[in-house]
Short mmCIF file of C-alpha atoms in Angstrom, two decimals:
data_model
loop_
_atom_site.label_atom_id
_atom_site.label_comp_id
_atom_site.label_asym_id
_atom_site.label_seq_id
_atom_site.Cartn_x
_atom_site.Cartn_y
_atom_site.Cartn_z
CA ARG A 15 -16.59 -0.54 3.05
CA ALA A 16 -18.55 -2.28 5.65
CA LEU A 17 -15.52 -4.63 5.97
CA VAL A 18 -13.13 -1.96 6.59
CA GLN A 19 -15.35 -0.23 9.13
CA VAL A 20 -15.60 -3.47 11.16
CA ALA A 21 -11.89 -4.28 10.96
CA ALA A 22 -9.46 -3.65 13.64
CA PRO A 23 -7.78 -0.26 13.09
CA SER A 24 -4.50 -1.64 12.32
CA LEU A 25 -5.96 -3.63 9.46
CA GLN A 26 -7.86 -0.78 7.92
CA PRO A 27 -5.23 0.63 5.83
CA ILE A 28 -4.07 -2.38 4.10
CA LEU A 29 -7.78 -3.32 3.53
CA LYS A 30 -8.34 -0.01 1.94
CA CYS A 31 -5.37 -0.45 -0.22
CA ALA A 32 -6.49 -4.00 -1.23
CA LEU A 33 -9.96 -2.72 -2.34
CA SER A 34 -8.75 0.36 -4.05
CA THR A 35 -5.95 -1.22 -6.00
CA GLY A 36 -6.79 -4.91 -6.50
CA MET A 37 -3.23 -5.92 -5.37
CA ARG A 38 -2.71 -9.43 -4.09
CA ARG A 39 -2.05 -10.17 -0.44
CA GLY A 40 1.63 -10.95 -0.94
CA GLU A 41 2.18 -7.83 -2.83
CA LEU A 42 0.51 -5.72 -0.14
CA LEU A 43 2.27 -7.39 2.75
CA ALA A 44 5.69 -6.91 0.89
CA LEU A 45 5.19 -3.09 0.52
CA GLN A 46 7.75 -0.87 1.77
CA TRP A 47 7.91 2.98 1.96
CA ARG A 48 10.24 3.23 -0.87
CA ASP A 49 7.58 1.53 -3.11
CA LEU A 50 5.21 4.61 -2.68
CA ASP A 51 5.63 7.60 -5.02
CA PHE A 52 3.50 10.37 -3.56
CA THR A 53 4.70 12.82 -6.31
CA ARG A 54 3.54 10.48 -9.21
CA ARG A 55 0.84 8.88 -7.06
CA GLU A 56 1.93 5.49 -7.83
CA ILE A 57 2.66 2.22 -5.97
CA VAL A 58 5.44 0.27 -7.39
CA VAL A 59 4.97 -3.61 -7.05
CA ARG A 60 8.54 -5.05 -7.24
CA PRO A 61 9.13 -7.93 -9.52
CA GLU A 62 10.10 -10.35 -6.68
CA THR A 63 6.62 -9.91 -5.15
CA GLU A 64 4.53 -9.76 -8.30
CA LYS A 65 2.95 -13.06 -9.45
CA ALA A 66 4.28 -13.00 -12.89
CA GLY A 67 7.68 -11.68 -11.86
CA ARG A 68 7.70 -8.52 -14.05
CA GLY A 69 6.68 -6.02 -11.47
CA ARG A 70 4.18 -3.18 -12.36
CA VAL A 71 3.01 0.22 -11.20
CA VAL A 72 -0.50 0.78 -9.73
CA PRO A 73 -2.01 4.09 -9.57
CA MET A 74 -2.86 5.59 -6.10
CA THR A 75 -6.36 6.74 -5.72
CA ASN A 76 -7.31 9.95 -3.80
CA SER A 77 -8.66 7.92 -0.70
CA LEU A 78 -5.41 5.76 -0.87
CA LEU A 79 -3.33 8.76 -0.98
CA GLY A 80 -5.05 10.02 2.13
CA VAL A 81 -4.57 6.85 3.94
CA ALA A 82 -0.94 6.67 3.16
CA GLY A 83 -0.40 10.25 3.91
CA THR A 84 -1.72 9.76 7.34
CA ARG A 85 0.71 6.84 8.03
CA TRP A 86 3.85 8.56 6.50
CA PRO A 87 4.66 10.37 9.79
CA LEU A 88 4.52 7.10 11.54
CA ARG A 89 6.82 5.27 9.32
CA GLY A 90 9.94 5.29 11.56
CA GLN A 91 7.89 3.55 14.37
CA ARG A 92 7.61 0.33 12.63
CA ARG A 93 9.91 -2.07 10.70
CA SER A 94 10.54 -1.18 7.05
CA GLY A 95 7.13 -2.28 5.94
CA VAL A 96 4.06 0.02 5.31
#
């Protein structure tokens, strides 16, 4: 938590995601909005970004759901990434 608090505001969402899911750096950086399922509360790690190449589904914690929810309205202001 201390790391997240001292990080630049633009890095805080990705750090929170990394700490709450255990996802690898490449998986996090490759995330796109289509990979987040807010209804099922899941993050889909696509096979092409997953180390073993099989892909997987990662559950979204309550705190991560909150972080993603605050960024959702801003999604059109950036490239396709989260």
